[in-house]
PDB file of C-alpha atoms in Angstrom:
ATOM      1  CA  UNK A  12     -11.627  48.309  -0.859  1.00  0.00           C
ATOM      2  CA  UNK A  13      -8.294  46.550  -0.571  1.00  0.00           C
ATOM      3  CA  UNK A  14      -5.367  48.338  -2.156  1.00  0.00           C
ATOM      4  CA  UNK A  15      -3.404  46.712  -4.941  1.00  0.00           C
ATOM      5  CA  UNK A  16      -0.282  46.561  -2.789  1.00  0.00           C
ATOM      6  CA  UNK A  17      -2.004  44.458  -0.134  1.00  0.00           C
ATOM      7  CA  UNK A  18      -3.588  42.253  -2.762  1.00  0.00           C
ATOM      8  CA  UNK A  19      -0.205  41.750  -4.433  1.00  0.00           C
ATOM      9  CA  UNK A  20       1.381  40.922  -1.081  1.00  0.00           C
ATOM     10  CA  UNK A  21      -1.315  38.359  -0.351  1.00  0.00           C
ATOM     11  CA  UNK A  22      -0.996  36.709  -3.773  1.00  0.00           C
ATOM     12  CA  UNK A  23       2.802  36.675  -3.519  1.00  0.00           C
ATOM     13  CA  UNK A  24       2.512  35.094  -0.058  1.00  0.00           C
ATOM     14  CA  UNK A  25       0.235  32.416  -1.519  1.00  0.00           C
ATOM     15  CA  UNK A  26       2.773  31.768  -4.275  1.00  0.00           C
ATOM     16  CA  UNK A  27       5.548  31.508  -1.706  1.00  0.00           C
ATOM     17  CA  UNK A  28       3.590  29.206   0.596  1.00  0.00           C
ATOM     18  CA  UNK A  29       2.124  27.101  -2.232  1.00  0.00           C
ATOM     19  CA  UNK A  30       4.140  23.940  -1.409  1.00  0.00           C
ATOM     20  CA  UNK A  31       2.015  23.609   1.711  1.00  0.00           C
ATOM     21  CA  UNK A  32      -0.961  22.939  -0.585  1.00  0.00           C
ATOM     22  CA  UNK A  33       0.689  19.654  -1.558  1.00  0.00           C
ATOM     23  CA  UNK A  34       0.280  18.211   1.949  1.00  0.00           C
ATOM     24  CA  UNK A  35      -3.539  17.805   1.815  1.00  0.00           C
ATOM     25  CA  UNK A  36      -3.235  16.287  -1.672  1.00  0.00           C
ATOM     26  CA  UNK A  37      -0.650  13.825  -0.338  1.00  0.00           C
ATOM     27  CA  UNK A  38      -2.892  12.891   2.607  1.00  0.00           C
ATOM     28  CA  UNK A  39      -5.904  12.488   0.290  1.00  0.00           C
ATOM     29  CA  UNK A  40      -3.864  10.213  -1.977  1.00  0.00           C
ATOM     30  CA  UNK A  41      -2.923   7.993   0.955  1.00  0.00           C
ATOM     31  CA  UNK A  42      -6.525   7.956   2.185  1.00  0.00           C
ATOM     32  CA  UNK A  43      -7.813   7.031  -1.280  1.00  0.00           C
ATOM     33  CA  UNK A  44      -5.383   4.121  -1.509  1.00  0.00           C
ATOM     34  CA  UNK A  45      -6.333   2.937   1.986  1.00  0.00           C
ATOM     35  CA  UNK A  46     -10.049   2.940   1.109  1.00  0.00           C
ATOM     36  CA  UNK A  47      -9.555   0.193  -1.458  1.00  0.00           C
ATOM     37  CA  UNK A  48     -10.330  -3.318  -0.289  1.00  0.00           C
ATOM     38  CA  UNK A  49      -7.329  -5.334   0.889  1.00  0.00           C
ATOM     39  CA  UNK A  50      -5.040  -2.297   0.842  1.00  0.00           C
ATOM     40  CA  UNK A  51      -2.680  -3.434   3.588  1.00  0.00           C
ATOM     41  CA  UNK A  52       0.605  -1.927   2.416  1.00  0.00           C
ATOM     42  CA  UNK A  53      -0.454  -0.407  -0.911  1.00  0.00           C
ATOM     43  CA  UNK A  54       0.097   3.118   0.398  1.00  0.00           C
ATOM     44  CA  UNK A  55       3.698   2.432   1.449  1.00  0.00           C
ATOM     45  CA  UNK A  56       5.260   4.071  -1.642  1.00  0.00           C
ATOM     46  CA  UNK A  57       3.161   7.207  -1.037  1.00  0.00           C
ATOM     47  CA  UNK A  58       4.163   7.557   2.618  1.00  0.00           C
ATOM     48  CA  UNK A  59       7.650   8.690   1.646  1.00  0.00           C
ATOM     49  CA  UNK A  60       6.690  11.033  -1.195  1.00  0.00           C
ATOM     50  CA  UNK A  61       5.322  14.052   0.665  1.00  0.00           C
ATOM     51  CA  UNK A  62       8.167  16.196  -0.659  1.00  0.00           C
ATOM     52  CA  UNK A  63       7.273  15.386  -4.244  1.00  0.00           C
ATOM     53  CA  UNK A  64       3.673  16.498  -3.687  1.00  0.00           C
ATOM     54  CA  UNK A  65       4.891  19.713  -2.063  1.00  0.00           C
ATOM     55  CA  UNK A  66       7.338  20.436  -4.888  1.00  0.00           C
ATOM     56  CA  UNK A  67       4.679  19.770  -7.527  1.00  0.00           C
ATOM     57  CA  UNK A  68       2.204  22.106  -5.805  1.00  0.00           C
ATOM     58  CA  UNK A  69       4.818  24.856  -5.527  1.00  0.00           C
ATOM     59  CA  UNK A  70       5.819  24.499  -9.167  1.00  0.00           C
ATOM     60  CA  UNK A  71       2.229  24.436 -10.435  1.00  0.00           C
ATOM     61  CA  UNK A  72       1.034  27.453  -8.450  1.00  0.00           C
ATOM     62  CA  UNK A  73       4.140  29.478  -9.341  1.00  0.00           C
ATOM     63  CA  UNK A  74       3.721  28.671 -13.039  1.00  0.00           C
ATOM     64  CA  UNK A  75       0.029  29.628 -12.977  1.00  0.00           C
ATOM     65  CA  UNK A  76       0.648  32.979 -11.310  1.00  0.00           C
ATOM     66  CA  UNK A  77       3.714  33.710 -13.445  1.00  0.00           C
ATOM     67  CA  UNK A  78       1.593  33.308 -16.582  1.00  0.00           C
ATOM     68  CA  UNK A  79      -1.657  34.926 -15.422  1.00  0.00           C
ATOM     69  CA  UNK A  80      -0.875  37.929 -13.233  1.00  0.00           C
ATOM     70  CA  UNK A  81       0.026  41.435 -14.339  1.00  0.00           C
ATOM     71  CA  UNK A  82       1.647  42.538 -11.100  1.00  0.00           C
ATOM     72  CA  UNK A  83       5.416  42.830 -11.435  1.00  0.00           C
ATOM     73  CA  UNK A  84       5.891  41.967  -7.749  1.00  0.00           C
ATOM     74  CA  UNK A  85       3.863  38.754  -7.995  1.00  0.00           C
ATOM     75  CA  UNK A  86       5.539  37.828 -11.278  1.00  0.00           C
ATOM     76  CA  UNK A  87       8.969  38.299  -9.685  1.00  0.00           C
ATOM     77  CA  UNK A  88       8.019  36.129  -6.706  1.00  0.00           C
ATOM     78  CA  UNK A  89       6.582  33.480  -9.028  1.00  0.00           C
ATOM     79  CA  UNK A  90       9.739  33.496 -11.154  1.00  0.00           C
ATOM     80  CA  UNK A  91      11.901  33.068  -8.053  1.00  0.00           C
ATOM     81  CA  UNK A  92       9.705  30.150  -6.955  1.00  0.00           C
ATOM     82  CA  UNK A  93       9.846  28.609 -10.430  1.00  0.00           C
ATOM     83  CA  UNK A  94      13.642  28.763 -10.454  1.00  0.00           C
ATOM     84  CA  UNK A  95      13.822  27.123  -7.051  1.00  0.00           C
ATOM     85  CA  UNK A  96      11.427  24.346  -8.034  1.00  0.00           C
ATOM     86  CA  UNK A  97      13.252  23.657 -11.293  1.00  0.00           C
ATOM     87  CA  UNK A  98      16.427  23.045  -9.275  1.00  0.00           C
ATOM     88  CA  UNK A  99      14.484  20.881  -6.822  1.00  0.00           C
ATOM     89  CA  UNK A 100      13.069  18.926  -9.761  1.00  0.00           C
ATOM     90  CA  UNK A 101      16.562  18.373 -11.142  1.00  0.00           C
ATOM     91  CA  UNK A 102      17.734  17.055  -7.766  1.00  0.00           C
ATOM     92  CA  UNK A 103      14.696  14.743  -7.601  1.00  0.00           C
ATOM     93  CA  UNK A 104      15.521  13.374 -11.052  1.00  0.00           C
ATOM     94  CA  UNK A 105      19.087  12.608  -9.926  1.00  0.00           C
ATOM     95  CA  UNK A 106      17.778  10.715  -6.881  1.00  0.00           C
ATOM     96  CA  UNK A 107      15.255   8.815  -9.033  1.00  0.00           C
ATOM     97  CA  UNK A 108      17.995   7.933 -11.531  1.00  0.00           C
ATOM     98  CA  UNK A 109      20.064   6.508  -8.680  1.00  0.00           C
ATOM     99  CA  UNK A 110      17.117   4.328  -7.708  1.00  0.00           C
ATOM    100  CA  UNK A 111      16.490   3.172 -11.275  1.00  0.00           C
ATOM    101  CA  UNK A 112      20.157   2.346 -11.791  1.00  0.00           C
ATOM    102  CA  UNK A 113      20.073   0.121  -8.717  1.00  0.00           C
ATOM    103  CA  UNK A 114      17.332  -1.996 -10.318  1.00  0.00           C
ATOM    104  CA  UNK A 115      19.552  -3.058 -13.210  1.00  0.00           C
ATOM    105  CA  UNK A 116      21.897  -5.277 -11.205  1.00  0.00           C
ATOM    106  CA  UNK A 117      20.752  -8.931 -11.562  1.00  0.00           C
ATOM    107  CA  UNK A 118      19.204 -10.509 -14.614  1.00  0.00           C
ATOM    108  CA  UNK A 119      16.008 -11.500 -12.771  1.00  0.00           C
ATOM    109  CA  UNK A 120      15.339  -9.210  -9.789  1.00  0.00           C
ATOM    110  CA  UNK A 121      12.841 -10.605  -7.286  1.00  0.00           C
ATOM    111  CA  UNK A 122      12.358 -10.212  -3.556  1.00  0.00           C
ATOM    112  CA  UNK A 123      14.356 -13.431  -3.092  1.00  0.00           C
ATOM    113  CA  UNK A 124      17.092 -12.140  -5.416  1.00  0.00           C
ATOM    114  CA  UNK A 125      17.077  -8.341  -4.929  1.00  0.00           C
ATOM    115  CA  UNK A 126      19.514  -6.083  -6.731  1.00  0.00           C
ATOM    116  CA  UNK A 127      22.675  -5.439  -4.749  1.00  0.00           C
ATOM    117  CA  UNK A 128      22.165  -1.737  -4.089  1.00  0.00           C
ATOM    118  CA  UNK A 129      18.372  -1.830  -3.963  1.00  0.00           C
ATOM    119  CA  UNK A 130      17.887  -1.272  -0.239  1.00  0.00           C
ATOM    120  CA  UNK A 131      20.482   1.495  -0.185  1.00  0.00           C
ATOM    121  CA  UNK A 132      18.728   3.210  -3.097  1.00  0.00           C
ATOM    122  CA  UNK A 133      15.313   2.799  -1.422  1.00  0.00           C
ATOM    123  CA  UNK A 134      16.702   4.296   1.784  1.00  0.00           C
ATOM    124  CA  UNK A 135      18.185   7.245  -0.100  1.00  0.00           C
ATOM    125  CA  UNK A 136      14.868   7.870  -1.876  1.00  0.00           C
ATOM    126  CA  UNK A 137      12.905   7.635   1.379  1.00  0.00           C
ATOM    127  CA  UNK A 138      15.223  10.083   3.109  1.00  0.00           C
ATOM    128  CA  UNK A 139      15.337  12.467   0.141  1.00  0.00           C
ATOM    129  CA  UNK A 140      11.620  12.508  -0.760  1.00  0.00           C
ATOM    130  CA  UNK A 141      10.156  11.866   2.684  1.00  0.00           C
ATOM    131  CA  UNK A 142      12.358  13.870   5.051  1.00  0.00           C
ATOM    132  CA  UNK A 143      14.872  16.219   3.397  1.00  0.00           C
ATOM    133  CA  UNK A 144      12.671  17.576   0.586  1.00  0.00           C
ATOM    134  CA  UNK A 145       9.628  18.250   2.817  1.00  0.00           C
ATOM    135  CA  UNK A 146      11.835  20.105   5.316  1.00  0.00           C
ATOM    136  CA  UNK A 147      13.427  22.167   2.526  1.00  0.00           C
ATOM    137  CA  UNK A 148      10.017  22.920   0.995  1.00  0.00           C
ATOM    138  CA  UNK A 149       8.520  23.787   4.392  1.00  0.00           C
ATOM    139  CA  UNK A 150      11.392  26.122   5.237  1.00  0.00           C
ATOM    140  CA  UNK A 151      11.244  27.848   1.879  1.00  0.00           C
ATOM    141  CA  UNK A 152       7.438  28.100   1.966  1.00  0.00           C
ATOM    142  CA  UNK A 153       7.491  29.759   5.377  1.00  0.00           C
ATOM    143  CA  UNK A 154      10.346  32.118   4.513  1.00  0.00           C
ATOM    144  CA  UNK A 155       8.969  33.046   1.082  1.00  0.00           C
ATOM    145  CA  UNK A 156       5.395  33.382   2.335  1.00  0.00           C
ATOM    146  CA  UNK A 157       6.271  35.613   5.278  1.00  0.00           C
ATOM    147  CA  UNK A 158       8.839  37.493   3.208  1.00  0.00           C
ATOM    148  CA  UNK A 159       6.310  38.273   0.492  1.00  0.00           C
ATOM    149  CA  UNK A 160       3.708  39.339   3.021  1.00  0.00           C
ATOM    150  CA  UNK A 161       6.047  41.822   4.715  1.00  0.00           C
ATOM    151  CA  UNK A 162       8.029  43.097   1.714  1.00  0.00           C
ATOM    152  CA  UNK A 163       7.399  46.555   0.386  1.00  0.00           C
ATOM    153  CA  UNK A 164       7.494  46.816  -3.352  1.00  0.00           C
ATOM    154  CA  UNK A 165       7.527  49.540  -5.927  1.00  0.00           C
ATOM    155  CA  UNK A 166       7.529  47.374  -9.024  1.00  0.00           C
ATOM    156  CA  UNK A 167       3.910  47.751 -10.133  1.00  0.00           C
TER     157      UNK A 167
END
């Protein structure tokens, strides 16, 4: 029989590494879009959103374990993860607001008449959601997962 401490460590490690669960969902989303007929570049917006899928997975798993577990150690790890992902969500909203504000430039935005800051805003979003956020989530998932697995606790 597995002791409660080892079980709590494993669950806390899963909570810490939960953003990694967003990667298969992201890949499945791209694959589903590509399976549609005539889907040449339909998946392009999803290619640069891996960080959003990782953040959503981390937030969802942390919220579930925060609400359902009785272990004080797991609840503390889930609360720490929730706090981190709330701040990540706030940063993502700021980046999305920058993008949306760039769309309001001309009266009739088209590809022939794009908004002035549109490409800069698209580049910022691609870098933020496709490169920076996945690296931050990956680093935190590895550190939190390994940290939870090796931490000794006396909270339960």
